[in-house]
Amino acid sequence: YFMVPEIRRVLRPQAHQPEVVHRAIIAFHTKRAEWNEALEQAMALGDPMDIAELVEKSWADISLSRRPLLEEAMSRLPRQFIEKRPEMRMVQIALDGLALPETGPFEALPHDEAQLQDMGTSAQAAEHITRYLTTAGAARYAGRFHESLTLLRKLHIIADAALDHAGEKVPLLGPMVYIHEALTLQLLGRFAEAVPLFHTAMRRDRFDDNRVTTRDAEGSLAMHYAIRGD
């Protein structure tokens, strides 16, 4: 770290203030989107606010690369602290959804379409989407494609209702439901069914200034056409 100018500036004069050095290192890694390293430094610093702000920015990336690190960071935060921050509640719900049993059934959604629509228009719609989308993703990573697709078909109804009802209040994961469904269909070799869902994801991506869903959908479509030699 001494070779990094922005850290070297604080390292010697303020070495007796570890929090200053930790925050300089956190800023360095955050700027480079090195979320695991930044979170490790925040945990070493021990300030719940620093940990929470980093988790809120980067939990999706860390959950894929080093989920145990994310789980440890969450375990260091008081339950009341998590409950007071909506984004942190979402992270905890997502982690619960990723805890998929290796075999046997996992928690399923209702079969009744009207009940699914009610879930999409409820105040808990964002929590439902976060929870079940992470479960569907975990099922897909485990090779349980058909089970993942069954869950996503139902979640699709919730996402439709939520986006129609609440729009900008639905989190980024709302339109991502369609991408997860399309990716699962691709893995099952059902390419013709997957393509319209990628376009649905882009059409629904109206409230995120960063257009993350659109970029993911475009990238997936590009790979899809490249595989076909088109």
PDB file of N, CA, C and O in Angstrom, residues 18-92:
ATOM      1  N   PRO A  18      -5.243   4.441  13.008  1.00  0.00           N
ATOM      2  CA  PRO A  18      -5.533   3.359  12.049  1.00  0.00           C
ATOM      3  C   PRO A  18      -6.784   3.589  11.226  1.00  0.00           C
ATOM      4  O   PRO A  18      -6.843   3.189  10.066  1.00  0.00           O
ATOM      5  N   GLU A  19      -7.801   4.263  11.807  1.00  0.00           N
ATOM      6  CA  GLU A  19      -9.038   4.457  11.061  1.00  0.00           C
ATOM      7  C   GLU A  19      -8.819   5.312   9.808  1.00  0.00           C
ATOM      8  O   GLU A  19      -9.467   5.097   8.771  1.00  0.00           O
ATOM      9  N   VAL A  20      -7.889   6.255   9.888  1.00  0.00           N
ATOM     10  CA  VAL A  20      -7.599   7.100   8.719  1.00  0.00           C
ATOM     11  C   VAL A  20      -6.975   6.264   7.608  1.00  0.00           C
ATOM     12  O   VAL A  20      -7.331   6.384   6.434  1.00  0.00           O
ATOM     13  N   VAL A  21      -6.052   5.402   7.999  1.00  0.00           N
ATOM     14  CA  VAL A  21      -5.388   4.535   7.025  1.00  0.00           C
ATOM     15  C   VAL A  21      -6.385   3.546   6.430  1.00  0.00           C
ATOM     16  O   VAL A  21      -6.436   3.340   5.208  1.00  0.00           O
ATOM     17  N   HIS A  22      -7.204   2.931   7.273  1.00  0.00           N
ATOM     18  CA  HIS A  22      -8.212   1.982   6.776  1.00  0.00           C
ATOM     19  C   HIS A  22      -9.135   2.655   5.760  1.00  0.00           C
ATOM     20  O   HIS A  22      -9.441   2.082   4.705  1.00  0.00           O
ATOM     21  N   ARG A  23      -9.573   3.872   6.068  1.00  0.00           N
ATOM     22  CA  ARG A  23     -10.513   4.544   5.165  1.00  0.00           C
ATOM     23  C   ARG A  23      -9.835   4.911   3.841  1.00  0.00           C
ATOM     24  O   ARG A  23     -10.475   4.887   2.786  1.00  0.00           O
ATOM     25  N   ALA A  24      -8.559   5.238   3.893  1.00  0.00           N
ATOM     26  CA  ALA A  24      -7.836   5.514   2.647  1.00  0.00           C
ATOM     27  C   ALA A  24      -7.750   4.253   1.792  1.00  0.00           C
ATOM     28  O   ALA A  24      -7.906   4.295   0.570  1.00  0.00           O
ATOM     29  N   ILE A  25      -7.519   3.109   2.444  1.00  0.00           N
ATOM     30  CA  ILE A  25      -7.434   1.832   1.712  1.00  0.00           C
ATOM     31  C   ILE A  25      -8.811   1.438   1.180  1.00  0.00           C
ATOM     32  O   ILE A  25      -8.935   0.941   0.051  1.00  0.00           O
ATOM     33  N   ILE A  26      -9.850   1.660   1.987  1.00  0.00           N
ATOM     34  CA  ILE A  26     -11.213   1.373   1.527  1.00  0.00           C
ATOM     35  C   ILE A  26     -11.527   2.194   0.276  1.00  0.00           C
ATOM     36  O   ILE A  26     -12.046   1.674  -0.724  1.00  0.00           O
ATOM     37  N   ALA A  27     -11.182   3.488   0.309  1.00  0.00           N
ATOM     38  CA  ALA A  27     -11.453   4.361  -0.836  1.00  0.00           C
ATOM     39  C   ALA A  27     -10.689   3.888  -2.075  1.00  0.00           C
ATOM     40  O   ALA A  27     -11.214   3.907  -3.190  1.00  0.00           O
ATOM     41  N   PHE A  28      -9.443   3.449  -1.862  1.00  0.00           N
ATOM     42  CA  PHE A  28      -8.620   2.958  -2.970  1.00  0.00           C
ATOM     43  C   PHE A  28      -9.278   1.749  -3.638  1.00  0.00           C
ATOM     44  O   PHE A  28      -9.432   1.698  -4.863  1.00  0.00           O
ATOM     45  N   HIS A  29      -9.689   0.772  -2.848  1.00  0.00           N
ATOM     46  CA  HIS A  29     -10.294  -0.440  -3.415  1.00  0.00           C
ATOM     47  C   HIS A  29     -11.677  -0.152  -4.001  1.00  0.00           C
ATOM     48  O   HIS A  29     -12.046  -0.731  -5.033  1.00  0.00           O
ATOM     49  N   THR A  30     -12.442   0.729  -3.353  1.00  0.00           N
ATOM     50  CA  THR A  30     -13.772   1.054  -3.863  1.00  0.00           C
ATOM     51  C   THR A  30     -13.680   1.702  -5.241  1.00  0.00           C
ATOM     52  O   THR A  30     -14.456   1.379  -6.150  1.00  0.00           O
ATOM     53  N   LYS A  31     -12.720   2.608  -5.398  1.00  0.00           N
ATOM     54  CA  LYS A  31     -12.522   3.281  -6.683  1.00  0.00           C
ATOM     55  C   LYS A  31     -12.232   2.283  -7.796  1.00  0.00           C
ATOM     56  O   LYS A  31     -12.602   2.477  -8.946  1.00  0.00           O
ATOM     57  N   ARG A  32     -11.570   1.184  -7.435  1.00  0.00           N
ATOM     58  CA  ARG A  32     -11.212   0.159  -8.424  1.00  0.00           C
ATOM     59  C   ARG A  32     -12.243  -0.969  -8.494  1.00  0.00           C
ATOM     60  O   ARG A  32     -12.010  -1.975  -9.160  1.00  0.00           O
ATOM     61  N   ALA A  33     -13.363  -0.808  -7.787  1.00  0.00           N
ATOM     62  CA  ALA A  33     -14.423  -1.823  -7.727  1.00  0.00           C
ATOM     63  C   ALA A  33     -13.893  -3.156  -7.208  1.00  0.00           C
ATOM     64  O   ALA A  33     -14.369  -4.224  -7.604  1.00  0.00           O
ATOM     65  N   GLU A  34     -12.917  -3.101  -6.309  1.00  0.00           N
ATOM     66  CA  GLU A  34     -12.385  -4.304  -5.657  1.00  0.00           C
ATOM     67  C   GLU A  34     -13.143  -4.472  -4.335  1.00  0.00           C
ATOM     68  O   GLU A  34     -12.649  -4.148  -3.259  1.00  0.00           O
ATOM     69  N   TRP A  35     -14.365  -4.977  -4.468  1.00  0.00           N
ATOM     70  CA  TRP A  35     -15.292  -4.947  -3.342  1.00  0.00           C
ATOM     71  C   TRP A  35     -14.882  -5.870  -2.205  1.00  0.00           C
ATOM     72  O   TRP A  35     -15.066  -5.527  -1.029  1.00  0.00           O
ATOM     73  N   ASN A  36     -14.358  -7.035  -2.508  1.00  0.00           N
ATOM     74  CA  ASN A  36     -13.951  -7.952  -1.436  1.00  0.00           C
ATOM     75  C   ASN A  36     -12.896  -7.306  -0.551  1.00  0.00           C
ATOM     76  O   ASN A  36     -12.977  -7.347   0.684  1.00  0.00           O
ATOM     77  N   GLU A  37     -11.876  -6.735  -1.194  1.00  0.00           N
ATOM     78  CA  GLU A  37     -10.784  -6.110  -0.438  1.00  0.00           C
ATOM     79  C   GLU A  37     -11.283  -4.897   0.351  1.00  0.00           C
ATOM     80  O   GLU A  37     -10.863  -4.669   1.497  1.00  0.00           O
ATOM     81  N   ALA A  38     -12.167  -4.118  -0.254  1.00  0.00           N
ATOM     82  CA  ALA A  38     -12.712  -2.956   0.450  1.00  0.00           C
ATOM     83  C   ALA A  38     -13.514  -3.390   1.676  1.00  0.00           C
ATOM     84  O   ALA A  38     -13.395  -2.796   2.758  1.00  0.00           O
ATOM     85  N   LEU A  39     -14.308  -4.447   1.517  1.00  0.00           N
ATOM     86  CA  LEU A  39     -15.121  -4.917   2.643  1.00  0.00           C
ATOM     87  C   LEU A  39     -14.233  -5.477   3.750  1.00  0.00           C
ATOM     88  O   LEU A  39     -14.515  -5.275   4.941  1.00  0.00           O
ATOM     89  N   GLU A  40     -13.174  -6.177   3.382  1.00  0.00           N
ATOM     90  CA  GLU A  40     -12.237  -6.682   4.402  1.00  0.00           C
ATOM     91  C   GLU A  40     -11.667  -5.538   5.230  1.00  0.00           C
ATOM     92  O   GLU A  40     -11.541  -5.643   6.460  1.00  0.00           O
ATOM     93  N   GLN A  41     -11.307  -4.444   4.576  1.00  0.00           N
ATOM     94  CA  GLN A  41     -10.771  -3.292   5.300  1.00  0.00           C
ATOM     95  C   GLN A  41     -11.836  -2.652   6.187  1.00  0.00           C
ATOM     96  O   GLN A  41     -11.551  -2.233   7.312  1.00  0.00           O
ATOM     97  N   ALA A  42     -13.059  -2.572   5.680  1.00  0.00           N
ATOM     98  CA  ALA A  42     -14.149  -2.008   6.491  1.00  0.00           C
ATOM     99  C   ALA A  42     -14.398  -2.862   7.728  1.00  0.00           C
ATOM    100  O   ALA A  42     -14.651  -2.348   8.817  1.00  0.00           O
ATOM    101  N   MET A  43     -14.298  -4.173   7.558  1.00  0.00           N
ATOM    102  CA  MET A  43     -14.495  -5.066   8.700  1.00  0.00           C
ATOM    103  C   MET A  43     -13.353  -4.917   9.695  1.00  0.00           C
ATOM    104  O   MET A  43     -13.563  -4.976  10.907  1.00  0.00           O
ATOM    105  N   ALA A  44     -12.148  -4.706   9.187  1.00  0.00           N
ATOM    106  CA  ALA A  44     -11.010  -4.486  10.085  1.00  0.00           C
ATOM    107  C   ALA A  44     -11.180  -3.179  10.851  1.00  0.00           C
ATOM    108  O   ALA A  44     -10.826  -3.077  12.028  1.00  0.00           O
ATOM    109  N   LEU A  45     -11.743  -2.169  10.183  1.00  0.00           N
ATOM    110  CA  LEU A  45     -12.012  -0.893  10.846  1.00  0.00           C
ATOM    111  C   LEU A  45     -13.113  -1.051  11.892  1.00  0.00           C
ATOM    112  O   LEU A  45     -13.037  -0.491  12.986  1.00  0.00           O
ATOM    113  N   GLY A  46     -14.152  -1.827  11.537  1.00  0.00           N
ATOM    114  CA  GLY A  46     -15.176  -2.156  12.520  1.00  0.00           C
ATOM    115  C   GLY A  46     -16.310  -1.171  12.674  1.00  0.00           C
ATOM    116  O   GLY A  46     -17.134  -1.312  13.582  1.00  0.00           O
ATOM    117  N   ASP A  47     -16.395  -0.176  11.801  1.00  0.00           N
ATOM    118  CA  ASP A  47     -17.490   0.793  11.876  1.00  0.00           C
ATOM    119  C   ASP A  47     -18.702   0.232  11.140  1.00  0.00           C
ATOM    120  O   ASP A  47     -18.638   0.003   9.925  1.00  0.00           O
ATOM    121  N   PRO A  48     -19.824   0.006  11.838  1.00  0.00           N
ATOM    122  CA  PRO A  48     -20.996  -0.585  11.178  1.00  0.00           C
ATOM    123  C   PRO A  48     -21.468   0.199   9.958  1.00  0.00           C
ATOM    124  O   PRO A  48     -21.915  -0.382   8.972  1.00  0.00           O
ATOM    125  N   MET A  49     -21.361   1.525   9.994  1.00  0.00           N
ATOM    126  CA  MET A  49     -21.817   2.333   8.868  1.00  0.00           C
ATOM    127  C   MET A  49     -20.959   2.102   7.642  1.00  0.00           C
ATOM    128  O   MET A  49     -21.469   1.994   6.522  1.00  0.00           O
ATOM    129  N   ASP A  50     -19.650   2.000   7.818  1.00  0.00           N
ATOM    130  CA  ASP A  50     -18.757   1.716   6.689  1.00  0.00           C
ATOM    131  C   ASP A  50     -19.080   0.352   6.090  1.00  0.00           C
ATOM    132  O   ASP A  50     -19.125   0.189   4.867  1.00  0.00           O
ATOM    133  N   ILE A  51     -19.274  -0.634   6.954  1.00  0.00           N
ATOM    134  CA  ILE A  51     -19.597  -1.984   6.483  1.00  0.00           C
ATOM    135  C   ILE A  51     -20.917  -1.959   5.717  1.00  0.00           C
ATOM    136  O   ILE A  51     -21.022  -2.502   4.610  1.00  0.00           O
ATOM    137  N   ALA A  52     -21.928  -1.311   6.288  1.00  0.00           N
ATOM    138  CA  ALA A  52     -23.250  -1.284   5.665  1.00  0.00           C
ATOM    139  C   ALA A  52     -23.207  -0.598   4.308  1.00  0.00           C
ATOM    140  O   ALA A  52     -23.786  -1.094   3.325  1.00  0.00           O
ATOM    141  N   GLU A  53     -22.542   0.537   4.211  1.00  0.00           N
ATOM    142  CA  GLU A  53     -22.507   1.274   2.941  1.00  0.00           C
ATOM    143  C   GLU A  53     -21.804   0.473   1.852  1.00  0.00           C
ATOM    144  O   GLU A  53     -22.226   0.482   0.688  1.00  0.00           O
ATOM    145  N   LEU A  54     -20.763  -0.252   2.220  1.00  0.00           N
ATOM    146  CA  LEU A  54     -20.076  -1.091   1.236  1.00  0.00           C
ATOM    147  C   LEU A  54     -20.928  -2.278   0.820  1.00  0.00           C
ATOM    148  O   LEU A  54     -20.999  -2.625  -0.366  1.00  0.00           O
ATOM    149  N   VAL A  55     -21.567  -2.905   1.781  1.00  0.00           N
ATOM    150  CA  VAL A  55     -22.432  -4.050   1.472  1.00  0.00           C
ATOM    151  C   VAL A  55     -23.555  -3.620   0.550  1.00  0.00           C
ATOM    152  O   VAL A  55     -23.885  -4.307  -0.432  1.00  0.00           O
ATOM    153  N   GLU A  56     -24.151  -2.460   0.823  1.00  0.00           N
ATOM    154  CA  GLU A  56     -25.266  -1.983  -0.006  1.00  0.00           C
ATOM    155  C   GLU A  56     -24.827  -1.722  -1.445  1.00  0.00           C
ATOM    156  O   GLU A  56     -25.595  -1.945  -2.383  1.00  0.00           O
ATOM    157  N   LYS A  57     -23.592  -1.268  -1.627  1.00  0.00           N
ATOM    158  CA  LYS A  57     -23.091  -1.000  -2.982  1.00  0.00           C
ATOM    159  C   LYS A  57     -22.744  -2.270  -3.740  1.00  0.00           C
ATOM    160  O   LYS A  57     -22.866  -2.318  -4.960  1.00  0.00           O
ATOM    161  N   SER A  58     -22.288  -3.286  -3.029  1.00  0.00           N
ATOM    162  CA  SER A  58     -21.565  -4.360  -3.714  1.00  0.00           C
ATOM    163  C   SER A  58     -22.031  -5.767  -3.390  1.00  0.00           C
ATOM    164  O   SER A  58     -21.398  -6.729  -3.824  1.00  0.00           O
ATOM    165  N   TRP A  59     -23.139  -5.917  -2.660  1.00  0.00           N
ATOM    166  CA  TRP A  59     -23.484  -7.258  -2.163  1.00  0.00           C
ATOM    167  C   TRP A  59     -23.695  -8.265  -3.282  1.00  0.00           C
ATOM    168  O   TRP A  59     -23.347  -9.443  -3.138  1.00  0.00           O
ATOM    169  N   ALA A  60     -24.238  -7.820  -4.428  1.00  0.00           N
ATOM    170  CA  ALA A  60     -24.502  -8.774  -5.509  1.00  0.00           C
ATOM    171  C   ALA A  60     -23.198  -9.357  -6.044  1.00  0.00           C
ATOM    172  O   ALA A  60     -23.092 -10.560  -6.311  1.00  0.00           O
ATOM    173  N   ASP A  61     -22.162  -8.508  -6.186  1.00  0.00           N
ATOM    174  CA  ASP A  61     -20.860  -8.993  -6.660  1.00  0.00           C
ATOM    175  C   ASP A  61     -20.204  -9.905  -5.630  1.00  0.00           C
ATOM    176  O   ASP A  61     -19.667 -10.967  -5.974  1.00  0.00           O
ATOM    177  N   ILE A  62     -20.226  -9.485  -4.374  1.00  0.00           N
ATOM    178  CA  ILE A  62     -19.552 -10.269  -3.333  1.00  0.00           C
ATOM    179  C   ILE A  62     -20.265 -11.595  -3.106  1.00  0.00           C
ATOM    180  O   ILE A  62     -19.617 -12.621  -2.846  1.00  0.00           O
ATOM    181  N   SER A  63     -21.598 -11.609  -3.251  1.00  0.00           N
ATOM    182  CA  SER A  63     -22.321 -12.862  -3.035  1.00  0.00           C
ATOM    183  C   SER A  63     -21.926 -13.921  -4.058  1.00  0.00           C
ATOM    184  O   SER A  63     -22.016 -15.120  -3.788  1.00  0.00           O
ATOM    185  N   LEU A  64     -21.482 -13.484  -5.234  1.00  0.00           N
ATOM    186  CA  LEU A  64     -21.046 -14.432  -6.258  1.00  0.00           C
ATOM    187  C   LEU A  64     -19.599 -14.846  -6.075  1.00  0.00           C
ATOM    188  O   LEU A  64     -19.219 -15.973  -6.371  1.00  0.00           O
ATOM    189  N   SER A  65     -18.745 -13.923  -5.613  1.00  0.00           N
ATOM    190  CA  SER A  65     -17.313 -14.222  -5.526  1.00  0.00           C
ATOM    191  C   SER A  65     -16.896 -14.767  -4.159  1.00  0.00           C
ATOM    192  O   SER A  65     -16.094 -15.711  -4.084  1.00  0.00           O
ATOM    193  N   ARG A  66     -17.434 -14.174  -3.076  1.00  0.00           N
ATOM    194  CA  ARG A  66     -17.034 -14.625  -1.733  1.00  0.00           C
ATOM    195  C   ARG A  66     -18.212 -14.491  -0.772  1.00  0.00           C
ATOM    196  O   ARG A  66     -18.216 -13.632   0.109  1.00  0.00           O
ATOM    197  N   ARG A  67     -19.189 -15.329  -0.967  1.00  0.00           N
ATOM    198  CA  ARG A  67     -20.387 -15.243  -0.126  1.00  0.00           C
ATOM    199  C   ARG A  67     -20.076 -15.374   1.364  1.00  0.00           C
ATOM    200  O   ARG A  67     -20.672 -14.666   2.179  1.00  0.00           O
ATOM    201  N   PRO A  68     -19.151 -16.257   1.780  1.00  0.00           N
ATOM    202  CA  PRO A  68     -18.849 -16.324   3.220  1.00  0.00           C
ATOM    203  C   PRO A  68     -18.381 -14.987   3.798  1.00  0.00           C
ATOM    204  O   PRO A  68     -18.685 -14.671   4.953  1.00  0.00           O
ATOM    205  N   LEU A  69     -17.649 -14.201   2.994  1.00  0.00           N
ATOM    206  CA  LEU A  69     -17.214 -12.885   3.466  1.00  0.00           C
ATOM    207  C   LEU A  69     -18.424 -11.984   3.694  1.00  0.00           C
ATOM    208  O   LEU A  69     -18.506 -11.282   4.716  1.00  0.00           O
ATOM    209  N   LEU A  70     -19.368 -12.008   2.772  1.00  0.00           N
ATOM    210  CA  LEU A  70     -20.583 -11.208   2.920  1.00  0.00           C
ATOM    211  C   LEU A  70     -21.381 -11.652   4.141  1.00  0.00           C
ATOM    212  O   LEU A  70     -21.877 -10.825   4.915  1.00  0.00           O
ATOM    213  N   GLU A  71     -21.489 -12.965   4.330  1.00  0.00           N
ATOM    214  CA  GLU A  71     -22.232 -13.486   5.480  1.00  0.00           C
ATOM    215  C   GLU A  71     -21.562 -13.072   6.790  1.00  0.00           C
ATOM    216  O   GLU A  71     -22.241 -12.715   7.761  1.00  0.00           O
ATOM    217  N   GLU A  72     -20.221 -13.098   6.809  1.00  0.00           N
ATOM    218  CA  GLU A  72     -19.503 -12.684   8.026  1.00  0.00           C
ATOM    219  C   GLU A  72     -19.721 -11.201   8.306  1.00  0.00           C
ATOM    220  O   GLU A  72     -19.943 -10.800   9.455  1.00  0.00           O
ATOM    221  N   ALA A  73     -19.673 -10.390   7.241  1.00  0.00           N
ATOM    222  CA  ALA A  73     -19.893  -8.953   7.420  1.00  0.00           C
ATOM    223  C   ALA A  73     -21.281  -8.691   7.982  1.00  0.00           C
ATOM    224  O   ALA A  73     -21.453  -7.883   8.911  1.00  0.00           O
ATOM    225  N   MET A  74     -22.282  -9.383   7.452  1.00  0.00           N
ATOM    226  CA  MET A  74     -23.650  -9.197   7.947  1.00  0.00           C
ATOM    227  C   MET A  74     -23.784  -9.652   9.395  1.00  0.00           C
ATOM    228  O   MET A  74     -24.516  -9.044  10.192  1.00  0.00           O
ATOM    229  N   SER A  75     -23.062 -10.704   9.747  1.00  0.00           N
ATOM    230  CA  SER A  75     -23.158 -11.228  11.113  1.00  0.00           C
ATOM    231  C   SER A  75     -22.572 -10.258  12.138  1.00  0.00           C
ATOM    232  O   SER A  75     -22.882 -10.347  13.326  1.00  0.00           O
ATOM    233  N   ARG A  76     -21.722  -9.337  11.690  1.00  0.00           N
ATOM    234  CA  ARG A  76     -21.106  -8.374  12.619  1.00  0.00           C
ATOM    235  C   ARG A  76     -21.995  -7.160  12.881  1.00  0.00           C
ATOM    236  O   ARG A  76     -21.655  -6.327  13.719  1.00  0.00           O
ATOM    237  N   LEU A  77     -23.084  -7.065  12.141  1.00  0.00           N
ATOM    238  CA  LEU A  77     -23.962  -5.908  12.307  1.00  0.00           C
ATOM    239  C   LEU A  77     -25.121  -6.252  13.228  1.00  0.00           C
ATOM    240  O   LEU A  77     -25.718  -7.320  13.105  1.00  0.00           O
ATOM    241  N   PRO A  78     -25.475  -5.354  14.151  1.00  0.00           N
ATOM    242  CA  PRO A  78     -26.619  -5.604  15.039  1.00  0.00           C
ATOM    243  C   PRO A  78     -27.902  -5.775  14.229  1.00  0.00           C
ATOM    244  O   PRO A  78     -28.105  -5.106  13.209  1.00  0.00           O
ATOM    245  N   ARG A  79     -28.763  -6.666  14.679  1.00  0.00           N
ATOM    246  CA  ARG A  79     -30.008  -6.938  13.955  1.00  0.00           C
ATOM    247  C   ARG A  79     -30.841  -5.677  13.799  1.00  0.00           C
ATOM    248  O   ARG A  79     -31.443  -5.434  12.754  1.00  0.00           O
ATOM    249  N   GLN A  80     -30.876  -4.842  14.844  1.00  0.00           N
ATOM    250  CA  GLN A  80     -31.672  -3.622  14.787  1.00  0.00           C
ATOM    251  C   GLN A  80     -31.141  -2.683  13.710  1.00  0.00           C
ATOM    252  O   GLN A  80     -31.900  -1.980  13.049  1.00  0.00           O
ATOM    253  N   PHE A  81     -29.822  -2.676  13.534  1.00  0.00           N
ATOM    254  CA  PHE A  81     -29.185  -1.831  12.529  1.00  0.00           C
ATOM    255  C   PHE A  81     -29.627  -2.263  11.126  1.00  0.00           C
ATOM    256  O   PHE A  81     -29.957  -1.438  10.270  1.00  0.00           O
ATOM    257  N   ILE A  82     -29.641  -3.578  10.882  1.00  0.00           N
ATOM    258  CA  ILE A  82     -30.060  -4.116   9.585  1.00  0.00           C
ATOM    259  C   ILE A  82     -31.520  -3.788   9.321  1.00  0.00           C
ATOM    260  O   ILE A  82     -31.905  -3.374   8.224  1.00  0.00           O
ATOM    261  N   GLU A  83     -32.364  -3.951  10.335  1.00  0.00           N
ATOM    262  CA  GLU A  83     -33.803  -3.739  10.164  1.00  0.00           C
ATOM    263  C   GLU A  83     -34.137  -2.290   9.833  1.00  0.00           C
ATOM    264  O   GLU A  83     -35.156  -2.016   9.187  1.00  0.00           O
ATOM    265  N   LYS A  84     -33.299  -1.362  10.263  1.00  0.00           N
ATOM    266  CA  LYS A  84     -33.578   0.062  10.027  1.00  0.00           C
ATOM    267  C   LYS A  84     -33.183   0.518   8.626  1.00  0.00           C
ATOM    268  O   LYS A  84     -33.538   1.627   8.222  1.00  0.00           O
ATOM    269  N   ARG A  85     -32.433  -0.313   7.902  1.00  0.00           N
ATOM    270  CA  ARG A  85     -31.956   0.081   6.566  1.00  0.00           C
ATOM    271  C   ARG A  85     -32.583  -0.846   5.518  1.00  0.00           C
ATOM    272  O   ARG A  85     -32.239  -2.029   5.450  1.00  0.00           O
ATOM    273  N   PRO A  86     -33.495  -0.320   4.692  1.00  0.00           N
ATOM    274  CA  PRO A  86     -34.203  -1.178   3.723  1.00  0.00           C
ATOM    275  C   PRO A  86     -33.281  -1.996   2.828  1.00  0.00           C
ATOM    276  O   PRO A  86     -33.542  -3.184   2.585  1.00  0.00           O
ATOM    277  N   GLU A  87     -32.194  -1.386   2.354  1.00  0.00           N
ATOM    278  CA  GLU A  87     -31.286  -2.122   1.461  1.00  0.00           C
ATOM    279  C   GLU A  87     -30.601  -3.267   2.192  1.00  0.00           C
ATOM    280  O   GLU A  87     -30.387  -4.344   1.624  1.00  0.00           O
ATOM    281  N   MET A  88     -30.278  -3.068   3.469  1.00  0.00           N
ATOM    282  CA  MET A  88     -29.652  -4.136   4.247  1.00  0.00           C
ATOM    283  C   MET A  88     -30.633  -5.278   4.499  1.00  0.00           C
ATOM    284  O   MET A  88     -30.250  -6.449   4.516  1.00  0.00           O
ATOM    285  N   ARG A  89     -31.902  -4.941   4.688  1.00  0.00           N
ATOM    286  CA  ARG A  89     -32.915  -5.994   4.828  1.00  0.00           C
ATOM    287  C   ARG A  89     -32.977  -6.831   3.557  1.00  0.00           C
ATOM    288  O   ARG A  89     -33.108  -8.050   3.605  1.00  0.00           O
ATOM    289  N   MET A  90     -32.857  -6.170   2.408  1.00  0.00           N
ATOM    290  CA  MET A  90     -32.857  -6.880   1.132  1.00  0.00           C
ATOM    291  C   MET A  90     -31.669  -7.831   1.031  1.00  0.00           C
ATOM    292  O   MET A  90     -31.781  -8.949   0.534  1.00  0.00           O
ATOM    293  N   VAL A  91     -30.512  -7.382   1.499  1.00  0.00           N
ATOM    294  CA  VAL A  91     -29.313  -8.229   1.454  1.00  0.00           C
ATOM    295  C   VAL A  91     -29.531  -9.477   2.298  1.00  0.00           C
ATOM    296  O   VAL A  91     -29.198 -10.594   1.881  1.00  0.00           O
ATOM    297  N   GLN A  92     -30.100  -9.301   3.495  1.00  0.00           N
ATOM    298  CA  GLN A  92     -30.343 -10.450   4.365  1.00  0.00           C
ATOM    299  C   GLN A  92     -31.345 -11.404   3.732  1.00  0.00           C
ATOM    300  O   GLN A  92     -31.177 -12.631   3.785  1.00  0.00           O
TER     301      GLN A  92
END
